[in-house]
Amino acid sequence: MLRRDIALVAITAAVALSVVAHMCFSEESTNPVLIALVQSARFIETRRKEPVMTMMMMMPPRTALPPQQPNEIIITPSEKSEGKQHNQVAAATGGGGGPPSQAVRRKHEALVEACRPEGLAKDANMTDYAALMRARFAEAAKKGNAAKNTRKCRGDRLFAVSPRKDFNGFVAQELVELGLCRARDVYSTGVDFYLGEQFDSDNAPPDDWARHFSPFFNEGSVVGSMPGLMRMFGSKDAYAMIWWRCKDLRKKIDRQDATTTTKAPLCSKLWLPSFNVNGEERKFKEAFRKRKISAEDVPNFDQLFEILSRSKKKLPSYWIVKPQRNTYESRGMHLTKLAARDVASKQALLRWVERSVMDKTCSTNYEKFRCDRRKMSFQYYVDEPLLIKGHKFDVRLWLVITSIDPLRVFVTRHAYPKIASRAFDLDDLGDQCRHIRMLMDPHCDTNPDEFLATFENSAYPKTTASPVFFRAVNDSWVDAEAWWHETVWPAVESAFTKIFMLVRPSLLKLEKAAESRELEEYGTERHRAHRRFGLLSPDLAIDKHGRPFVEEINTNGMIMGTHLRDGGLNDLFTDDGYLRHLFMLLGANGHPDQVRYNASLEAAIDAFCDARHEPCSDAHKGHLRLSVHEEAHAGPHWYRLYPPIPCFGASCAATTEEEEEEDGGASWWPQQARVTGEMRRAMQETPLDVLLREFQQNTDTSKIHGVPQVPGHGRWAPRTYAGLSASP
């Protein structure tokens, strides 16, 4: 078998060489037959001098050509026939193992030499050549874009995305599937939908149209960037500032000098203690080491010392140290231990901060991006975490703010476990693969098969609604699921409801400030009415008692997902519609289902407005329509977090006398985080907030559009696993 495969590869390389002289990177190089020939020789992964056994171990699995984006290729009748020929060649030449013969090596060298003018290095290998050929193939395939878009998308709605691989890949694919077309020239056509980096972030698109009040947003467009969102959540120092703000608010309550509009009721206990270190950034290692940390470098230092010194009995404690900027892929993060001796005096605490700012490994393995940092944030580390098969894990969920005024927020019904590559061990703080780096981070050099073998049937728990997840956390799966529904998820709902209510007034001010700045800079422009949304991806830690704690709220989280079902690594986070329904609830494709229920919706809005003391303007009615369209298109993976979904029917939970008085008899679902009148007063409800709340409390919107509105975690039925079942 081995000799036959070697012979096939030799023949393949010879044929490829015979045509490369005049086809190397001409138009004919996109011929799929040639691509298949080159693809079949991909096992030559290493340089000529590397041992044969090493080369065989590095040999990639047999694969087909990578799929192209649906909007990036068009297949003509002639290409269909070529595709058949390509499949035949691939079937004849696929696979194979073993070392290449000397003849194959010589042909490979000649092949590389022939193509070197096109950008290949002299010592390139066959994989380099195949990669360049595939890139050329993809470039040629893009010529079919116009025809593909004409056939696939409607042409009346255009989208733009950031160049990041998830936005330009999976996100763009979903938008095309919904019928949107990629905007090729925003300055000529405008854009109807945008998702990508925030416009006020360091990674914002460089184009001049990419700003919050741009005239290139078409009427009614939906734009995924909100002024102030980066300032509130996009940097690590913002987390600590929110914690200290709430600490101060609670202190005022204790002193009984708070006003009636205090925001203390909006401060969640699920926010972890944190503090910032704002020292100078240093470019040179020696200067960095000599610089001392002073109390002025640590905001609220005296209060911090007081808090930590009072907690001596709870020491040691553990802290995660994060750069305030550019923490993608956990860069620069590390753990440190705080002992009782470190809080013996203020100077001792300052020396601990100074030692902890920089990762200890920087003394022996200095890396600029990781070690040249002074602006850091310290956050309490949950040192007794809930474990999955002995591994620490975080969970990520998705939230989308669809409106600031009135405030509307949607959340996914489940979170995504991110499991550490190695077993949890608090005695080994230096191994980030036990504590910080999750999901088989490349730095951890994790064997995928060994990692997946940790789980039953080698099945990775895709979501917190998965039976595999509950089975891994607790052998008593049904009980574990009930505990998650009744305890963990309502706490998560409460934490994020409070934080958005807390920062909403600030977001309103920042939005007005951004508009003023742009009007001053672009005074002659006029922007069209459009809607904005903010997509957020928080990470949470769960302790062994089942208490969730918010670790951070990301404004640019990687959108995980694929339609592939190949098993293994490709199947960790298979998307089952959460991204598509996100776009649908946002109205990326115009809320198409509204044609079914528009008449009923208008009748319900008219009835509500007629019964109000104050009349409804056209703008008021527009907000009410939009809130109903969103929930009707949210699909099974999303539900509205704020304003909370009211309960209509016999399954509602009991209400208190205070709630009866505050909400006029509005009912709550069981296991639902409740919003009190005190919380609404702390947020300072706007007239639009009141309008929407009253409409939702007095109108069973599910009867309008026919889509049941039920809050809560993972409510799908039936769910069975290993002979056990759980009802929603």
XYZ file of C-alpha atoms in Angstrom, residues 44-365:
322
model
C 5.438 17.027 1.568
C 5.144 19.325 4.585
C 8.737 19.822 5.632
C 12.084 20.950 4.337
C 14.309 18.464 2.531
C 16.642 17.907 5.472
C 13.976 16.979 8.030
C 13.750 13.307 9.107
C 11.263 11.125 7.317
C 9.478 10.117 10.542
C 9.004 13.759 11.548
C 7.572 14.494 8.139
C 5.138 11.595 8.397
C 3.971 12.704 11.861
C 3.249 16.189 10.540
C 1.337 14.915 7.530
C -2.098 16.600 7.437
C -5.260 14.550 7.042
C -6.660 13.996 3.597
C -8.966 16.910 2.838
C -10.908 18.406 0.002
C -10.378 21.908 -1.226
C -11.531 24.450 1.369
C -15.086 25.674 0.698
C -15.511 29.152 -0.663
C -17.852 31.754 0.763
C -21.297 31.524 -0.846
C -21.062 35.032 -2.212
C -17.564 34.583 -3.569
C -18.005 32.015 -6.378
C -20.298 31.281 -9.282
C -20.383 27.936 -11.071
C -20.883 27.977 -14.822
C -21.912 24.921 -16.888
C -18.339 24.461 -18.096
C -17.055 24.556 -14.530
C -19.561 21.893 -13.531
C -17.994 19.496 -16.025
C -14.547 20.455 -14.782
C -15.767 19.779 -11.262
C -16.622 16.205 -12.219
C -13.160 15.770 -13.663
C -11.680 17.267 -10.501
C -13.554 14.772 -8.343
C -12.285 11.897 -10.470
C -8.690 13.055 -10.179
C -9.038 13.662 -6.443
C -10.419 10.162 -5.973
C -7.506 8.686 -7.891
C -4.758 10.635 -6.148
C -6.037 11.281 -2.631
C -4.335 10.192 0.557
C -1.180 8.250 0.894
C 1.668 8.289 3.358
C 5.352 7.592 3.561
C 8.508 9.448 2.496
C 8.803 10.982 -0.966
C 11.246 9.430 -3.406
C 14.296 11.294 -4.693
C 12.530 11.698 -8.037
C 9.602 13.384 -6.327
C 11.987 15.665 -4.443
C 13.742 16.710 -7.658
C 10.425 17.360 -9.394
C 9.261 19.317 -6.370
C 12.400 21.464 -6.474
C 11.909 22.133 -10.167
C 8.262 22.999 -9.575
C 9.180 25.533 -6.905
C 11.931 26.985 -9.063
C 9.507 27.454 -11.957
C 7.062 29.370 -9.762
C 9.578 31.335 -7.732
C 9.029 34.573 -9.696
C 5.428 34.523 -8.490
C 6.420 34.927 -4.849
C 7.539 31.515 -3.614
C 10.790 31.263 -1.708
C 13.499 29.017 -3.097
C 13.216 26.649 -0.131
C 9.411 26.536 -0.222
C 7.730 23.174 -0.030
C 4.749 21.672 -1.823
C 2.370 22.930 0.846
C 3.525 26.491 0.192
C 2.879 26.002 -3.491
C -0.539 24.457 -2.900
C -1.494 27.322 -0.589
C -0.518 29.886 -3.191
C -2.425 27.991 -5.858
C -5.525 27.905 -3.681
C -5.225 31.634 -3.088
C -5.013 32.177 -6.838
C -8.022 29.937 -7.305
C -10.012 31.946 -4.758
C -8.986 35.194 -6.425
C -10.191 33.964 -9.792
C -13.404 32.689 -8.250
C -14.240 36.176 -6.984
C -14.838 37.217 -10.577
C -18.191 35.506 -10.264
C -19.300 37.736 -7.405
C -21.561 39.990 -9.419
C -23.405 37.132 -11.077
C -23.653 35.255 -7.796
C -25.093 38.233 -5.946
C -27.572 38.910 -8.719
C -28.840 35.382 -8.460
C -28.646 34.940 -4.683
C -29.366 38.280 -3.008
C -32.233 40.654 -3.535
C -30.064 43.668 -4.190
C -32.230 46.058 -2.184
C -30.316 45.580 1.088
C -26.544 45.941 1.300
C -24.209 44.968 4.125
C -20.670 45.728 5.197
C -18.517 43.866 7.717
C -15.080 44.264 9.258
C -12.220 42.321 7.660
C -11.711 40.112 10.735
C -12.011 36.459 9.759
C -15.256 35.770 11.633
C -16.993 38.892 10.309
C -15.744 38.410 6.770
C -16.429 34.686 6.877
C -19.258 33.160 8.884
C -21.078 36.468 9.468
C -20.979 37.464 5.806
C -22.137 33.990 4.819
C -25.200 34.234 7.055
C -26.095 37.682 5.728
C -25.896 36.434 2.145
C -28.124 33.509 3.053
C -30.667 36.020 4.376
C -30.691 37.730 0.989
C -28.412 40.704 1.643
C -25.702 41.720 -0.815
C -22.207 42.839 0.047
C -21.769 46.573 -0.507
C -18.859 46.841 -2.940
C -18.692 50.641 -2.868
C -20.321 52.122 0.226
C -19.667 55.669 -0.982
C -21.833 55.034 -4.045
C -24.554 52.764 -2.698
C -24.606 53.340 1.044
C -25.089 50.444 3.439
C -28.166 48.957 5.144
C -26.494 46.699 7.707
C -23.102 46.795 9.401
C -21.485 44.417 11.875
C -17.856 44.631 12.871
C -15.511 46.527 15.120
C -16.907 49.449 17.095
C -16.297 52.748 15.321
C -14.546 54.230 18.365
C -12.222 51.241 18.878
C -8.565 50.935 17.929
C -9.501 48.347 15.291
C -12.279 50.369 13.673
C -12.547 50.235 9.873
C -10.269 52.901 8.380
C -12.902 54.079 5.912
C -14.329 57.557 6.393
C -17.893 56.255 6.172
C -17.374 54.146 9.327
C -18.618 56.583 11.958
C -21.699 56.745 14.109
C -23.535 59.515 12.283
C -22.353 58.785 8.771
C -24.385 60.020 5.769
C -23.614 56.701 4.049
C -26.081 54.763 6.193
C -29.241 54.372 4.164
C -32.650 55.269 5.559
C -33.636 52.693 8.175
C -30.244 50.977 8.203
C -29.109 48.877 11.171
C -25.597 49.639 12.424
C -23.627 47.495 14.869
C -21.774 50.244 16.698
C -22.917 52.363 19.648
C -21.212 55.520 20.911
C -19.734 54.930 24.346
C -19.966 51.146 24.320
C -16.177 50.787 24.098
C -15.729 53.252 26.944
C -18.203 51.390 29.158
C -17.100 47.823 28.446
C -14.353 47.698 25.837
C -11.326 48.025 28.125
C -10.376 46.157 31.275
C -10.046 49.313 33.369
C -13.759 50.064 32.837
C -14.671 46.933 34.801
C -12.754 48.125 37.867
C -14.226 51.618 37.606
C -17.748 50.164 37.704
C -16.850 48.057 40.758
C -15.480 51.082 42.637
C -18.442 53.194 41.630
C -20.796 50.627 43.155
C -18.572 50.314 46.208
C -18.943 54.034 46.778
C -22.714 53.891 46.254
C -23.087 51.138 48.834
C -20.954 53.132 51.254
C -23.348 56.062 50.925
C -26.244 53.746 51.696
C -24.434 52.557 54.822
C -23.951 56.186 55.905
C -27.648 56.826 55.195
C -26.857 59.912 53.153
C -28.059 58.600 49.804
C -30.671 60.446 47.826
C -33.868 58.910 46.530
C -32.282 58.528 43.091
C -29.267 56.500 44.228
C -28.106 53.871 41.765
C -27.062 51.433 44.496
C -29.975 49.043 43.711
C -28.381 48.538 40.273
C -25.085 47.283 41.691
C -24.761 43.530 41.389
C -22.850 41.420 43.900
C -21.706 39.253 41.004
C -19.134 41.892 39.989
C -15.662 40.753 41.122
C -13.403 43.037 43.237
C -10.991 44.838 40.929
C -8.540 47.712 40.845
C -6.434 49.468 38.223
C -2.733 50.257 38.092
C -2.083 53.247 35.861
C 1.703 53.427 35.793
C 3.704 54.695 32.845
C 4.177 52.519 29.795
C 7.851 51.681 29.305
C 9.609 50.829 26.075
C 12.833 49.443 27.527
C 13.159 46.496 29.864
C 15.698 48.084 32.248
C 13.664 51.255 32.629
C 10.573 49.165 33.207
C 12.198 47.233 36.047
C 13.589 50.315 37.793
C 10.295 52.194 37.848
C 8.552 51.885 41.210
C 4.820 51.778 41.767
C 3.485 54.612 43.908
C 0.124 55.036 45.606
C -0.775 57.612 42.943
C -0.529 54.884 40.322
C -3.318 52.900 42.014
C -6.684 54.730 42.116
C -8.498 54.329 45.462
C -5.318 52.911 46.988
C -6.155 53.787 50.604
C -9.582 52.180 50.312
C -8.045 49.164 48.620
C -5.567 48.690 51.459
C -8.360 49.008 54.006
C -10.493 46.394 52.225
C -7.650 43.904 51.779
C -6.243 44.311 55.285
C -9.699 43.609 56.748
C -9.820 40.335 54.827
C -6.623 38.821 56.261
C -8.514 35.790 57.515
C -9.512 34.994 53.942
C -5.958 35.157 52.635
C -4.259 33.948 50.593
C -6.325 35.177 47.686
C -5.574 34.995 43.995
C -5.765 37.707 41.362
C -5.694 37.719 37.599
C -3.657 40.560 36.110
C -4.824 41.866 32.732
C -3.422 44.526 30.405
C -6.004 47.275 30.049
C -5.697 47.179 26.270
C -5.028 44.572 23.567
C -5.826 41.419 25.527
C -6.920 39.391 22.514
C -6.191 35.690 23.009
C -5.319 36.361 26.692
C -2.085 38.133 25.749
C -0.211 39.472 28.759
C -2.569 37.966 31.364
C -1.173 36.110 34.362
C -2.049 35.098 37.928
C -0.601 36.276 41.221
C -1.038 35.310 44.867
C -1.759 37.777 47.686
C -0.553 36.587 51.112
C -1.141 38.046 54.574
C 2.371 39.545 54.645
C 1.515 41.558 51.521
C -1.104 43.590 53.418
C 0.954 44.124 56.588
C 1.455 47.742 55.525
C 0.736 50.055 52.634
C 4.333 49.770 51.476
C 4.068 45.986 51.505
C 0.950 46.175 49.342
C 2.667 48.542 46.892
C 5.632 46.177 46.595
C 3.244 43.283 45.909
C 1.545 45.291 43.175
C 4.938 46.181 41.739
C 6.021 42.521 41.695
C 2.724 41.371 40.247
C 2.290 43.888 37.440
C 4.725 41.997 35.251
C 4.544 38.264 34.668
C 7.375 36.497 36.524
C 8.434 34.716 33.358
C 9.398 38.074 31.830
C 12.681 37.904 33.761
C 13.747 34.862 31.731
C 11.549 35.029 28.637
